Coordinates of C-alpha atoms in Angstrom, one line a residue:
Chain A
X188 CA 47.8 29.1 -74.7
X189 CA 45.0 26.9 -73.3
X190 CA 47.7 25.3 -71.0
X191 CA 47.7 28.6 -68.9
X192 CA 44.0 28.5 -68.1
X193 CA 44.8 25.7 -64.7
X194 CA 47.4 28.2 -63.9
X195 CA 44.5 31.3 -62.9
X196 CA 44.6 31.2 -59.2
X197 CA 48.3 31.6 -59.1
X198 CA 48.4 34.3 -62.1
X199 CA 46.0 36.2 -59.5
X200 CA 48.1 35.2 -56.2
X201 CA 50.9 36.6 -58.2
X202 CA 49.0 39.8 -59.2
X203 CA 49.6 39.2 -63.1
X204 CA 47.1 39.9 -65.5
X205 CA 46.7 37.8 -68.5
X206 CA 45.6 39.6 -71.7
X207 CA 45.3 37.4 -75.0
X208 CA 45.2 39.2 -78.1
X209 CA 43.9 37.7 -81.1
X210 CA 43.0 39.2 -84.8
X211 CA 40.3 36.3 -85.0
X212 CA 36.6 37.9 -85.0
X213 CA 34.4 38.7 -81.5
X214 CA 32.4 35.7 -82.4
X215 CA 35.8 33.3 -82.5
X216 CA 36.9 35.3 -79.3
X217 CA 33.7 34.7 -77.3
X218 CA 33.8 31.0 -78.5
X219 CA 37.5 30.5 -77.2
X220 CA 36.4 31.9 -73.9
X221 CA 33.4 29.8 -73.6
X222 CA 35.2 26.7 -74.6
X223 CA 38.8 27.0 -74.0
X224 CA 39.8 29.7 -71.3
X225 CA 36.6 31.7 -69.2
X226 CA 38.8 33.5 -66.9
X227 CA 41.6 35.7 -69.2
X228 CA 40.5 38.9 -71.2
X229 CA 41.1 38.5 -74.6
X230 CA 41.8 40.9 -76.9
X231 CA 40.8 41.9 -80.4
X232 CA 43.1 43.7 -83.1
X233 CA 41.3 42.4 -86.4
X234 CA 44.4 45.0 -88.0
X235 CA 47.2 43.6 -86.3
X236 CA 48.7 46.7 -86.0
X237 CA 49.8 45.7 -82.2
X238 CA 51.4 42.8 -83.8
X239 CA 53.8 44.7 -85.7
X240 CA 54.4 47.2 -82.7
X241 CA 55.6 43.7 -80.9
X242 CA 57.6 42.9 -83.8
X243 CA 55.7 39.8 -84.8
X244 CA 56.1 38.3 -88.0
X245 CA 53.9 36.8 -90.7
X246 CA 56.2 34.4 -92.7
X247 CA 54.2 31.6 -95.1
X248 CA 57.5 29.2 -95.9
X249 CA 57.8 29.7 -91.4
X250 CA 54.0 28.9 -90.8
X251 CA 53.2 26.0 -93.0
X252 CA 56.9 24.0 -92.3
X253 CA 57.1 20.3 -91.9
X254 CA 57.8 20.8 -88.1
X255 CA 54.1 22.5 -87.9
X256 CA 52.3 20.3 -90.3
X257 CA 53.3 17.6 -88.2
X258 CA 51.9 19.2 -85.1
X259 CA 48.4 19.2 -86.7
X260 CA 48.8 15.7 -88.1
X261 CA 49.5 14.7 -84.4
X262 CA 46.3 16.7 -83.1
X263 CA 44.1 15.2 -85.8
X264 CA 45.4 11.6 -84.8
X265 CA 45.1 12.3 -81.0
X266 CA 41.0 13.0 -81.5
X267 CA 41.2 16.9 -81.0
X268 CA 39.1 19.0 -83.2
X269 CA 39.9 20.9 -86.0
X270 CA 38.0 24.2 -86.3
X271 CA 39.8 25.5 -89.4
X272 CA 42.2 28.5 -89.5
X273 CA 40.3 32.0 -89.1
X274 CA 42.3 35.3 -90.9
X275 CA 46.3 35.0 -91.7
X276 CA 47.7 31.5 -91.0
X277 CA 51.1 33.6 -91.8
X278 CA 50.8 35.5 -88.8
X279 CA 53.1 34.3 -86.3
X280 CA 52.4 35.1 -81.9
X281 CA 54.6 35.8 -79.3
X282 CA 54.8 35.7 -75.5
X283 CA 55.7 38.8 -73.5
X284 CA 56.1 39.7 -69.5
X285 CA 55.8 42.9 -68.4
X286 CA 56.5 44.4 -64.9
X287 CA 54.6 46.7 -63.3
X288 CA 56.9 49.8 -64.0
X289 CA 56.0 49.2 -67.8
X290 CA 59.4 46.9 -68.3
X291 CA 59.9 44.2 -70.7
X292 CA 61.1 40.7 -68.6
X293 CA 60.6 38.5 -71.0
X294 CA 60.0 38.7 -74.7
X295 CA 59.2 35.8 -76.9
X296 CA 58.5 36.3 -80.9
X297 CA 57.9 32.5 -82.6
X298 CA 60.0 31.4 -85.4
X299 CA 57.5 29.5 -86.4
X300 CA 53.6 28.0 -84.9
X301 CA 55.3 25.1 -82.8
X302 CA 57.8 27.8 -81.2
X303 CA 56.0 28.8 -78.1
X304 CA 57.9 29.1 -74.4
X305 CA 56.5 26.5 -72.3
X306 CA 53.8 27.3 -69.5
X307 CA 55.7 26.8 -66.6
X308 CA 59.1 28.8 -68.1
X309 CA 56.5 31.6 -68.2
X310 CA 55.3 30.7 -64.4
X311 CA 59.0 30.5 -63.0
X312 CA 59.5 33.9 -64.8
X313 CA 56.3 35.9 -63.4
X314 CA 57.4 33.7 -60.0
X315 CA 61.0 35.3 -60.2
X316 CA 59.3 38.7 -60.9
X317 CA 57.3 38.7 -57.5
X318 CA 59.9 37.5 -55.7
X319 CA 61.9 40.6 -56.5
X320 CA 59.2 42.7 -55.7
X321 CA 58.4 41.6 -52.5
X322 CA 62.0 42.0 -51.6
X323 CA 62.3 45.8 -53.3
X324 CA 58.9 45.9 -50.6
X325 CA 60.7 44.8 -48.1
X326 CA 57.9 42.0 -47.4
Chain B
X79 CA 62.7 46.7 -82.1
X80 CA 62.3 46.7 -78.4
X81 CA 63.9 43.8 -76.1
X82 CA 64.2 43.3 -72.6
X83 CA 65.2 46.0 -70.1
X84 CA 62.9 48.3 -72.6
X85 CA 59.6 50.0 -71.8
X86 CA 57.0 47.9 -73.3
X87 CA 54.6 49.8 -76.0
X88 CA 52.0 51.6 -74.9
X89 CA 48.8 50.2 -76.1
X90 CA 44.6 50.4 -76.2
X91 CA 42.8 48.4 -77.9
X92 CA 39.2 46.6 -77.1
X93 CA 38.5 43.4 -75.7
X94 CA 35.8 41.1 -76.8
X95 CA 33.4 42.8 -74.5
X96 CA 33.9 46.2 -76.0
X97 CA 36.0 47.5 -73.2
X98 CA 39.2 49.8 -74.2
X99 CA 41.7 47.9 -72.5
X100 CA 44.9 50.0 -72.3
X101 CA 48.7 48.8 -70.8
X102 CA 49.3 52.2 -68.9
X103 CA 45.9 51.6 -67.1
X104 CA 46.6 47.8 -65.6
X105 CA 50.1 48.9 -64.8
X106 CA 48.4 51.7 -62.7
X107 CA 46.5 49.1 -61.3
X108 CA 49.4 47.2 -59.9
X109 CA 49.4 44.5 -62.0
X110 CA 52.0 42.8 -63.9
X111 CA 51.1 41.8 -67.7
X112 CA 51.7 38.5 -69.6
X113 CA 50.7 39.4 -72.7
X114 CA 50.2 36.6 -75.3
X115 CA 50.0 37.8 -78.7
X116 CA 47.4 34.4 -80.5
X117 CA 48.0 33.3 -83.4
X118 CA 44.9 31.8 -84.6
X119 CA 41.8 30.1 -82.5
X120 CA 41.1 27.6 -84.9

């Protein structure tokens, strides 16, 4: 979800707050930060119990499919480096959007690594979102 | 399992900087949450 990381001064306009959750170690977490995305809080749950409360699935046979091993191939051949896989490469994310009365506006769970929504579906959506609220505030 | 239209899960867990982060707090806050569940940083 580096792609979102250009996208910070309008996630604050829009008074959204990013949270990335990860089951990779503190040390991987401070690195990704440093290196990828400054700006987001990221979050740590080594157990992966909040994965399961957001009904994302580990699946091997989905993980490690053609469609994603070809995605890697193309990021090796385009220069990018490989860091290696840190925990369960089984584990599957997910994308979710919630408003600020603790509703669920949009809920992604991946089929597989290479099913992720893309950045700007997730911008029109959190767009959308404060448009409706500035109308229900009668700005 | 939950879908849209449903209240989200409540949740606390820490951040990298050792702060308990919890949903029911930012909400209070006024802020809407994009929640991106990673799943690796290799």
């Amino acid at each position: 979800m580096a792609q979102l990381c250009p996208y910070d001064d309008e996630l604050e306009r829009l008074g959204v707050k990013a949270l990335l959750v990860t089951f990779s170690s503190k040390g991987f977490a401070h690195k990704f930060r440093e290196k990828v995305c400054s700006s987001f809080s990221v979050l740590i749950n080594r157990e992966r119990d909040l994965y399961r409360t957001y009904g994302l699935e580990s699946s091997l046979l989905r993980s490690w499919g053609w469609r994603n091993l070809w995605s890697y191939a193309r990021k090796l051949v385009s220069g990018q480096e490989w860091k290696g896989i840190q925990g369960d490469s089984t584990q599957l994310g997910g994308e979710f959007i919630i408003d600020r009365d603790g509703t669920v506006r949009f809920a992604h769970r991946s089929r597989d690594p290479t099913d992720r929504p893309r950045v700007e579906a997730l911008m029109e959506h959190l767009q959308e979102i404060s448009r409706q609220r500035k109308d229900l505030d009668g700005e | 399992m939950f879908g849209i239209g449903d209240e989200a899960p409540e949740f606390a867990i820490p951040s990298a900087d050792d702060d308990l982060v919890s949903l029911s707090e930012i909400l209070d806050e006024g802020h809407v949450v994009l929640l991106v569940f990673l799943r690796h940083l290799g």
